[in-house]
Amino acid sequence: MPESGNNTLILKGNIIYAKSPEELICSDRSYLVCEDGRCAGVFQTLPEAYAGIPVTDYGDHLIIPGLVDLHLHAPQYAYRGLGMDLELVDWLERVTFPEEAKYAEITYAARAYETFAEQMKQTATTRMVVFGTVHAEATLLLARKLSEAGFGAYVGKVNMDRNAPESLCEESATASFTATMDYLRKFTFLKAQGKISDRVQPIITPRFIPSCSRELMDDLGELARQQGLKVQSHLSESKKEIAWVSELEPDCDFYGACYARAGMMGNPVPSVMAHCVWSLPEEVQMMKEGDVFIAHCPQSNTNLASGIAPVRHYLTEGLHVGLGTDIAGGFSRSIFRAMADAVQVSKLYFRYVDQKKQPLTLSEAFHMGTMGGGAFFGNVGSFLPGYEFDAVIIDDTGLASVLSMNLAERIERVMYMPELCSVTAKYVSGERVL
Amino acid sequence: MPESGNNTLILKGNIIYAKSPEELICSDRSYLVCEDGRCAGVFQTLPEAYAGIPVTDYGDHLIIPGLVDLHLHAPQYAYRGLGMDLELVDWLERVTFPEEAKYAEITYAARAYETFAEQMKQTATTRMVVFGTVHAEATLLLARKLSEAGFGAYVGKVNMDRNAPESLCEESATASFTATMDYLRKFTFLKAQGKISDRVQPIITPRFIPSCSRELMDDLGELARQQGLKVQSHLSESKKEIAWVSELEPDCDFYGACYARAGMMGNPVPSVMAHCVWSLPEEVQMMKEGDVFIAHCPQSNTNLASGIAPVRHYLTEGLHVGLGTDIAGGFSRSIFRAMADAVQVSKLYFRYVDQKKQPLTLSEAFHMGTMGGGAFFGNVGSFLPGYEFDAVIIDDTGLASVLSMNLAERIERVMYMPELCSVTAKYVSGERVL
């Protein structure tokens, strides 16, 4: 038992967290201890060592690890739930690109990102891996807003030097690369000034292969390697997109190989790839070897009629899988909803694609939305000792009924009906942010 | 223009309603006039004939027809969102039946149905076709609660005389039939006492073929015909269930034929069948000829891994299709959510089953959730002249963003994010109920 001091925080309530994809730990009216921003343990009776330290008692509320959103686009927040009749490539051209172009104007970006950060703060999400736009200034502003709202986040200025409308396309690979260098420099400067917290970091963000020339990809990959940066992008989302990639990059045997050629498919560069709906066996093998994270975005993949990612297969293969809302391919900002969506589409996959692939369980979905995605941030997403202390307090009295329910039942209902619950408090790395 | 008098009601706001599956009418800041409980028209400028009649101005809120839930189980409301890891037959045995047995106790039923009616009242639903349990007293209580909450509803005492646990199974076909007669008699009595409104009616409710002997079905069909009652049941929901039916009823060529044999597949007995995920061509033809309503319950069909109903096909064939939440196969009580779910699963059907079947549009989904299902109640679910005046006022300020949106865009976002909107007022047949 570590000695307890000023940096100790103790919460009491109904504690629920994942220990593994198969094991959900539920501990009624227990104590959750934080020491120096990290979990020190969950106890049914408070150990002697902590006697005298004030306990914040959340009564019958639920205490769970903060949720992790591995993939979303902040500039698309303003119009989520619009244009849902379109497929990926059409949707990008008709809805997304014209809107993202507006972020060249910093006052527009400020209004939109202020709303984004404030509204996301009310959700159970504590960590996110997020796309901005190609605009460095607007994306730095996004990083500041997320920092002020207390999030842990990787925030990426997007790179696009081809196949984008004039208003968004960067002039050349060099121009795009230079803008990213500028973004990174200013990011460091804002951190030094204390305007961006240590929990918010930049990330290299080529939009996807159709938007990035080989030269640009090579330069960005080299940069990530040299500066120890992580990478986020999109991979094998829709069949039309995949056909386009193979037309653009005939030298790559498959989509993921284009990222690999630039050194962006994992080790030594940590990467997260959104979607992976149609990944070929070679691509899956490559992700496995590179410890690449998959951001599973079930709602977006349904909305854009892309398909259903074979998550059961990925889990069996031991790949790293987390969840993403993919705002605004997904309309919902809730990772609880993403958990429910993941279970739901896995049932349709089972029914229509492969009856040997068992649907995902509640516990697997909860794990993906916390510990699974959290691993991209380090020891994040659980209350196991040593994990960063991200905790969310959930009031689920809106779900009360004539039946009394145990904690596993209550968290299942929260997952399916998060709109009837509220987040009453939130901690990130031990700091109270809501 | 009819002469206007004391029975005239005028609302002003942003009016949205379906005229057909293809045509969504959006009328900014317009007047919606009700005469004697029925719509008299939508006007951009108020006609002279209505001068001097007070106008209730709902400002920038949306005014839409009340939503229609064609299929849900009231006694399952208390545990929606539980046991979502099970398929239909297992879920019935392990979760549903043990809970429904409790409704033998009237005090338990009273507590549960009070909550159900009160909470459903806050939603945008104004009409429902609902299952109770086998218990006549509890189901009468349900009808009273729904009447008090202002709903239009068909409320059914369930029949089950086989393949049910002892606690729920009625002793014989005769006992089940007698209990239904008792239910109908008491229903009439409560109506005469003014304890159940004219908008709430009984409906014949054999649970599904596996639960009802042929003798019982024949008697109930005859009863419906003689007394001019409608019928609700389940049809072709899951493959396992269908196999069971063909084992139990080898004389019927297909599932729907068992209902037809008892005179319960439409004309002259109006019927609504929930699900129809796996209906054979003969069954579809039979529903078409009998004007049978299909209650499409996309969320439930996903949760129970039943499959995806081929709704595009049904619409092309000209069948009557409405939406159901199917609480608690579905966990959500929102028909907006059912609209969004219907669009979403139709995209996966398109992707995985038949790429000739175009996904449903926003307008088709909205139509199903209002006018499509509403037709089971008569002229219900639209603001066309002569339709019953069911109107719901929606405050969607929770969806405000930096972008300004037109009404079609606003209703699309309400459909996808109803949890961020609220119902501020509600009218059924011209009567304000919320």
Coordinates of C-alpha atoms in Angstrom, one line a residue, chain A:
Chain A
M1 CA 0.0 0.0 0.0
P2 CA 1.6 3.3 -1.0
E3 CA 1.7 6.1 1.5
S4 CA -1.2 8.5 1.0
G5 CA -0.8 12.2 0.9
N6 CA -2.1 15.4 -0.6
N7 CA -2.4 13.9 -4.0
T8 CA -4.8 11.3 -3.0
L9 CA -8.4 11.4 -4.1
I10 CA -11.1 9.0 -3.0
L11 CA -14.5 8.5 -4.7
K12 CA -17.3 6.2 -3.5
G13 CA -20.0 4.8 -5.5
N14 CA -21.0 1.8 -7.7
I15 CA -17.8 1.1 -9.6
I16 CA -17.8 -0.7 -13.0
Y17 CA -14.8 -1.2 -15.2
A18 CA -13.3 -3.7 -17.7
K19 CA -10.4 -5.9 -16.7
S20 CA -10.3 -7.6 -20.1
P21 CA -12.7 -8.0 -23.0
E22 CA -14.3 -10.9 -21.2
E23 CA -14.3 -9.5 -17.6
L24 CA -16.4 -6.6 -16.4
I25 CA -15.8 -5.9 -12.8
C26 CA -18.8 -4.5 -10.8
S27 CA -18.3 -3.4 -7.2
D28 CA -21.2 -2.1 -5.3
R29 CA -20.8 1.0 -3.1
S30 CA -17.0 0.8 -3.1
Y31 CA -14.0 3.1 -2.9
L32 CA -12.0 4.2 -5.9
V33 CA -8.6 5.6 -4.9
C34 CA -6.5 7.9 -7.0
E35 CA -2.8 8.7 -6.1
D36 CA -0.9 11.3 -8.1
G37 CA -3.4 11.1 -11.0
R38 CA -3.3 7.3 -11.2
C39 CA -5.6 4.6 -9.9
A40 CA -4.4 3.0 -6.7
G41 CA -7.2 0.5 -6.4
V42 CA -10.9 -0.3 -5.9
F43 CA -11.8 -1.4 -2.4
Q44 CA -15.0 -2.6 -0.8
T45 CA -13.7 -1.4 2.6
L46 CA -11.4 1.5 2.7
P47 CA -7.9 0.5 3.8
E48 CA -6.4 1.9 7.0
A49 CA -3.7 3.8 5.0
Y50 CA -6.4 6.1 3.6
A51 CA -8.1 6.9 6.9
G52 CA -8.7 10.6 7.4
I53 CA -8.7 11.4 3.7
P54 CA -12.0 12.9 2.6
V55 CA -14.2 10.7 0.5
T56 CA -16.4 12.1 -2.2
D57 CA -19.5 10.0 -2.0
Y58 CA -21.5 9.7 -5.2
G59 CA -24.3 7.7 -3.5
D60 CA -26.0 5.3 -5.8
H61 CA -24.5 6.7 -9.0
L62 CA -22.3 4.7 -11.3
I63 CA -18.5 5.3 -11.5
I64 CA -16.9 4.1 -14.7
P65 CA -13.7 4.9 -16.6
G66 CA -13.9 7.8 -19.0
L67 CA -15.0 6.8 -22.5
V68 CA -12.5 6.9 -25.4
D69 CA -13.4 8.1 -28.8
L70 CA -10.7 6.9 -31.2
H71 CA -12.0 8.7 -34.3
L72 CA -14.0 11.8 -34.9
H73 CA -13.9 15.0 -37.0
A74 CA -14.4 18.1 -35.0
P75 CA -15.4 20.4 -37.9
Q76 CA -18.2 18.0 -38.9
Y77 CA -19.9 18.3 -35.5
A78 CA -22.0 21.2 -36.6
Y79 CA -23.8 19.2 -39.3
R80 CA -24.0 15.7 -37.9
G81 CA -27.2 14.0 -38.9
L82 CA -27.4 15.7 -42.3
G83 CA -27.0 14.2 -45.7
M84 CA -27.4 10.7 -44.4
D85 CA -28.8 9.5 -47.7
L86 CA -25.3 9.6 -49.4
E87 CA -22.4 7.1 -49.6
L88 CA -18.8 8.0 -48.6
V89 CA -17.3 9.6 -51.7
D90 CA -20.5 11.6 -52.6
W91 CA -21.0 12.6 -49.0
L92 CA -17.4 14.0 -48.8
E93 CA -17.8 16.0 -52.0
R94 CA -21.3 17.3 -51.4
V95 CA -21.5 17.8 -47.6
T96 CA -18.1 17.6 -45.9
F97 CA -15.6 19.4 -48.1
P98 CA -17.7 22.6 -48.6
E99 CA -18.2 22.9 -44.9
E100 CA -14.6 22.2 -43.9
A101 CA -13.5 25.0 -46.3
K102 CA -15.1 27.5 -43.9
Y103 CA -12.5 26.7 -41.3
A104 CA -10.1 28.9 -43.1
E105 CA -11.9 31.7 -41.3
I106 CA -10.7 31.7 -37.7
T107 CA -13.8 33.4 -36.3
Y108 CA -16.1 30.7 -37.8
A109 CA -13.8 28.0 -36.4
A110 CA -13.8 29.6 -33.0
R111 CA -17.6 29.6 -32.8
A112 CA -17.9 26.0 -34.0
Y113 CA -15.1 24.5 -31.9
E114 CA -16.3 26.3 -28.8
T115 CA -19.6 24.6 -29.1
F116 CA -18.0 21.3 -30.0
A117 CA -15.7 21.3 -26.9
E118 CA -18.4 22.5 -24.5
Q119 CA -21.0 20.0 -25.7
M120 CA -18.5 17.1 -25.7
K121 CA -17.6 18.0 -22.2
Q122 CA -21.1 17.1 -21.1
T123 CA -20.7 13.5 -22.4
A124 CA -18.9 10.6 -20.8
T125 CA -16.0 10.9 -23.2
T126 CA -12.7 11.9 -21.6
R127 CA -10.2 11.1 -24.4
M128 CA -10.4 11.5 -28.2
V129 CA -8.3 11.2 -31.3
V130 CA -9.6 13.9 -33.5
F131 CA -9.3 15.3 -37.0
G132 CA -9.3 19.1 -37.6
T133 CA -9.2 20.5 -41.1
V134 CA -6.2 21.4 -43.3
H135 CA -6.0 24.8 -41.5
A136 CA -3.2 25.0 -38.9
E137 CA -4.6 28.0 -37.1
A138 CA -8.1 26.6 -36.7
T139 CA -6.8 23.2 -35.6
L140 CA -4.5 24.8 -32.9
L141 CA -7.6 26.6 -31.7
L142 CA -9.4 23.2 -31.5
A143 CA -6.5 21.8 -29.4
R144 CA -6.8 24.8 -27.0
K145 CA -10.5 24.4 -26.6
L146 CA -10.2 20.7 -25.9
S147 CA -7.4 21.4 -23.4
E148 CA -9.6 24.0 -21.7
A149 CA -12.4 21.5 -21.5
G150 CA -10.0 19.1 -19.7
F151 CA -9.8 16.4 -22.4
G152 CA -7.0 14.1 -23.1
A153 CA -6.6 14.3 -26.9
Y154 CA -4.6 13.8 -30.0
V155 CA -5.5 16.6 -32.4
G156 CA -4.5 16.5 -36.1
K157 CA -4.2 19.1 -38.7
V158 CA -5.3 17.3 -41.9
N159 CA -3.1 16.9 -44.9
M160 CA -4.6 16.9 -48.4
D161 CA -2.6 17.7 -51.6
R162 CA -4.8 16.0 -54.2
N163 CA -8.4 15.1 -55.1
A164 CA -9.8 17.8 -52.9
P165 CA -11.8 20.9 -54.0
E166 CA -9.6 24.0 -54.6
S167 CA -10.8 25.6 -51.5
L168 CA -9.3 22.8 -49.3
C169 CA -6.5 21.3 -51.4
E170 CA -3.0 22.3 -50.2
E171 CA -0.9 23.6 -53.1
S172 CA 1.7 20.9 -53.1
A173 CA 3.2 18.1 -51.0
T174 CA 5.8 20.7 -49.8
A175 CA 3.1 23.2 -48.9
S176 CA 1.2 20.6 -47.0
F177 CA 4.2 19.3 -45.2
T178 CA 5.3 22.9 -44.4
A179 CA 1.9 23.7 -42.9
T180 CA 2.2 20.6 -40.7
M181 CA 5.7 21.7 -39.5
D182 CA 4.2 25.1 -38.8
Y183 CA 1.4 23.4 -36.8
L184 CA 3.8 21.4 -34.8
R185 CA 6.0 24.4 -34.0
K186 CA 3.1 26.5 -32.9
F187 CA 1.6 23.6 -30.9
T188 CA 4.9 23.3 -28.9
F189 CA 4.9 27.1 -28.4
L190 CA 1.3 27.1 -27.0
K191 CA 2.3 24.2 -24.7
A192 CA 5.3 26.1 -23.5
Q193 CA 2.9 29.0 -22.8
G194 CA 0.6 26.7 -20.8
K195 CA -2.2 27.2 -23.3
I196 CA -2.4 23.6 -24.2
S197 CA -2.1 21.0 -21.5
D198 CA 0.2 18.0 -21.4
R199 CA -2.8 15.8 -22.1
V200 CA -3.3 17.2 -25.5
Q201 CA -0.9 16.3 -28.2
P202 CA -0.5 16.8 -32.0
I203 CA -0.8 13.8 -34.3
I204 CA 0.1 13.4 -38.0
T205 CA -3.1 13.2 -40.0
P206 CA -3.1 12.4 -43.7
R207 CA -6.8 12.4 -44.5
F208 CA -6.7 9.2 -46.5
I209 CA -4.7 7.8 -49.5
P210 CA -6.9 9.4 -52.2
S211 CA -6.1 12.9 -50.7
C212 CA -2.4 12.5 -50.2
S213 CA 0.3 12.1 -52.8
R214 CA 3.1 9.6 -52.3
E215 CA 5.6 12.4 -51.8
L216 CA 3.5 13.9 -49.1
M217 CA 3.0 10.5 -47.4
D218 CA 6.7 9.7 -47.5
D219 CA 7.5 13.1 -45.9
L220 CA 4.9 12.7 -43.2
G221 CA 5.9 9.2 -42.4
E222 CA 9.6 10.3 -42.0
L223 CA 8.5 13.2 -39.8
A224 CA 6.4 10.9 -37.5
R225 CA 9.4 8.6 -37.1
Q226 CA 11.9 11.3 -36.5
Q227 CA 9.8 13.3 -34.0
G228 CA 8.1 10.3 -32.3
L229 CA 4.6 11.3 -33.3
K230 CA 1.6 9.1 -33.7
V231 CA -0.5 8.9 -36.9
Q232 CA -4.2 8.7 -37.6
S233 CA -6.0 8.0 -40.8
H234 CA -8.7 6.1 -42.6
L235 CA -8.4 2.6 -44.0
S236 CA -10.6 0.3 -46.1
E237 CA -13.8 2.0 -45.3
S238 CA -15.9 1.4 -48.4
K239 CA -15.5 -0.7 -51.6
K240 CA -15.7 2.4 -53.9
E241 CA -12.9 4.1 -51.9
I242 CA -10.8 0.9 -52.1
A243 CA -11.2 0.7 -55.8
W244 CA -10.2 4.3 -56.1
V245 CA -7.1 3.7 -54.0
S246 CA -6.0 0.8 -56.2
E247 CA -6.4 3.0 -59.3
L248 CA -4.4 5.8 -57.7
E249 CA -1.7 3.6 -56.3
P250 CA -1.2 0.6 -58.6
D251 CA 2.1 -0.3 -57.0
C252 CA 0.4 -1.1 -53.6
D253 CA -1.0 -4.6 -53.4
F254 CA -3.7 -3.5 -51.0
Y255 CA -4.9 -0.3 -49.4
G256 CA -2.9 -0.6 -46.1
A257 CA 0.3 -1.2 -48.1
C258 CA 0.2 2.5 -49.2
Y259 CA 0.4 3.5 -45.5
A260 CA 3.1 0.9 -44.9
R261 CA 5.2 2.2 -47.8
A262 CA 5.3 5.5 -46.0
G263 CA 6.1 3.9 -42.6
M264 CA 2.7 4.7 -41.2
M265 CA 1.3 1.2 -40.4
G266 CA 2.4 0.9 -36.8
N267 CA 5.7 0.1 -35.1
P268 CA 7.7 2.1 -34.6
V269 CA 5.1 4.7 -35.4
P270 CA 2.0 4.2 -33.3
S271 CA -1.0 4.5 -35.6
V272 CA -4.8 4.3 -35.5
M273 CA -6.8 3.5 -38.6
A274 CA -10.5 4.2 -38.7
H275 CA -13.0 1.7 -40.1
C276 CA -11.2 -1.4 -41.6
V277 CA -14.5 -2.7 -42.9
W278 CA -13.1 -4.5 -45.8
S279 CA -9.5 -5.2 -44.8
L280 CA -7.9 -8.1 -46.7
P281 CA -6.0 -10.9 -44.7
E282 CA -2.6 -9.3 -45.6
E283 CA -3.8 -6.0 -44.2
V284 CA -5.0 -7.6 -41.0
Q285 CA -1.7 -9.4 -40.7
M286 CA 0.1 -6.1 -41.2
M287 CA -2.0 -4.3 -38.5
K288 CA -1.3 -7.2 -36.1
E289 CA 2.4 -7.1 -36.6
G290 CA 2.5 -3.3 -36.4
D291 CA 0.2 -3.0 -33.3
V292 CA -2.0 -0.7 -35.3
F293 CA -5.2 0.4 -33.5
I294 CA -8.5 -0.1 -35.3
A295 CA -11.1 2.6 -34.6
H296 CA -14.3 0.7 -35.2
C297 CA -17.1 3.2 -36.1
P298 CA -20.2 1.1 -36.5
Q299 CA -22.7 3.9 -36.9
S300 CA -20.8 5.7 -39.6
N301 CA -20.2 2.5 -41.5
T302 CA -24.0 1.9 -41.5
N303 CA -24.9 5.5 -42.3
L304 CA -22.6 5.6 -45.3
A305 CA -23.7 2.1 -46.3
S306 CA -20.0 1.1 -46.1
G307 CA -20.7 -2.2 -44.4
I308 CA -19.9 -4.0 -41.1
A309 CA -16.3 -4.4 -39.9
P310 CA -15.6 -8.0 -38.9
V311 CA -14.7 -7.1 -35.3
R312 CA -15.1 -10.6 -33.9
H313 CA -12.4 -11.7 -36.3
Y314 CA -10.1 -8.8 -35.2
L315 CA -10.6 -9.6 -31.5
T316 CA -9.9 -13.3 -32.1
E317 CA -6.7 -12.2 -34.0
G318 CA -5.7 -10.2 -31.0
L319 CA -5.8 -6.8 -32.7
H320 CA -6.2 -3.5 -30.8
V321 CA -9.8 -2.4 -31.3
G322 CA -11.4 0.8 -29.9
L323 CA -14.5 2.7 -30.8
G324 CA -15.1 5.9 -32.7
T325 CA -18.2 8.0 -33.2
D326 CA -16.8 9.2 -36.5
I327 CA -18.7 12.4 -36.2
A328 CA -20.2 13.2 -38.7
G329 CA -20.3 9.9 -40.6
G330 CA -21.8 9.0 -37.3
F331 CA -24.4 11.5 -36.0
S332 CA -24.1 10.5 -32.3
R333 CA -21.5 11.9 -30.0
S334 CA -21.9 9.1 -27.5
I335 CA -19.4 6.3 -27.1
F336 CA -22.1 4.4 -25.1
R337 CA -24.2 4.6 -28.3
A338 CA -21.1 3.3 -30.3
M339 CA -20.9 0.3 -27.9
A340 CA -24.6 -0.5 -28.5
D341 CA -24.2 0.0 -32.2
A342 CA -21.2 -2.3 -32.2
V343 CA -23.2 -5.0 -30.6
Q344 CA -26.1 -4.5 -32.9
V345 CA -24.2 -4.5 -36.2
S346 CA -22.2 -7.6 -35.0
K347 CA -25.6 -9.4 -34.8
L348 CA -26.4 -8.5 -38.4
Y349 CA -22.9 -9.6 -39.4
F350 CA -23.6 -12.9 -37.7
R351 CA -26.9 -13.2 -39.4
Y352 CA -26.0 -12.2 -42.9
V353 CA -22.2 -12.7 -43.4
D354 CA -20.8 -15.4 -41.2
Q355 CA -22.7 -17.4 -38.6
K356 CA -19.4 -18.7 -37.2
K357 CA -18.7 -15.2 -35.9
Q358 CA -20.5 -14.8 -32.6
P359 CA -22.0 -11.4 -31.9
L360 CA -20.1 -9.1 -29.6
T361 CA -21.0 -9.2 -25.9
L362 CA -21.8 -6.3 -23.6
S363 CA -18.5 -6.8 -21.9
E364 CA -16.5 -6.7 -25.1
A365 CA -18.3 -3.6 -26.3
F366 CA -17.6 -1.9 -23.0
H367 CA -14.0 -2.9 -23.1
M368 CA -13.6 -1.5 -26.6
G369 CA -15.1 1.9 -25.6
T370 CA -12.8 2.2 -22.5
M371 CA -9.7 0.0 -22.2
G372 CA -9.5 -1.0 -25.8
G373 CA -9.3 2.5 -27.2
G374 CA -7.7 3.8 -24.1
A375 CA -4.5 1.7 -24.8
F376 CA -3.7 4.2 -27.6
F377 CA -3.1 6.7 -24.8
G378 CA -1.1 4.4 -22.6
N379 CA -2.6 2.9 -19.4
V380 CA -6.0 4.5 -19.9
G381 CA -9.6 3.2 -19.8
S382 CA -9.6 1.0 -16.7
F383 CA -9.4 1.2 -12.9
L384 CA -6.7 -1.4 -12.6
P385 CA -3.8 -0.1 -10.4
G386 CA -1.5 2.2 -12.3
Y387 CA -4.1 3.4 -14.8
E388 CA -4.6 7.1 -15.4
F389 CA -7.4 8.2 -13.3
D390 CA -10.1 9.0 -15.8
A391 CA -13.5 8.6 -14.1
V392 CA -17.0 9.5 -15.0
I393 CA -20.0 9.7 -12.7
I394 CA -23.2 8.6 -14.2
D395 CA -26.7 9.3 -12.8
D396 CA -29.0 6.6 -14.2
T397 CA -32.1 7.4 -12.2
G398 CA -33.8 8.2 -15.5
L399 CA -33.7 4.4 -16.0
A400 CA -35.3 3.4 -12.7
S401 CA -38.2 0.9 -13.0
V402 CA -40.3 -1.4 -10.9
L403 CA -37.4 -3.9 -11.1
S404 CA -34.3 -3.7 -9.0
M405 CA -31.2 -4.4 -11.1
N406 CA -27.6 -5.3 -10.4
L407 CA -24.7 -3.2 -11.7
A408 CA -24.1 -5.3 -14.8
E409 CA -27.8 -4.8 -15.7
R410 CA -27.6 -1.1 -15.0
I411 CA -24.6 -0.5 -17.2
E412 CA -26.2 -2.5 -20.0
R413 CA -29.2 -0.2 -19.9
V414 CA -27.0 2.9 -19.7
M415 CA -25.2 1.6 -22.8
Y416 CA -28.5 1.3 -24.7
M417 CA -30.2 4.4 -23.3
P418 CA -27.5 6.9 -22.5
E419 CA -29.9 9.7 -23.4
L420 CA -31.8 9.0 -20.2
C421 CA -28.7 9.3 -18.0
S422 CA -26.5 12.3 -17.2
V423 CA -22.9 12.8 -16.4
T424 CA -22.6 14.5 -13.1
A425 CA -18.9 14.7 -12.7
K426 CA -15.8 13.8 -14.6
Y427 CA -12.1 13.4 -13.8
V428 CA -9.2 13.1 -16.2
S429 CA -5.8 12.0 -14.9
G430 CA -7.1 12.7 -11.4
E431 CA -8.1 16.3 -12.3
R432 CA -11.8 17.1 -11.9
V433 CA -12.9 18.7 -15.2
L434 CA -16.7 18.7 -14.8

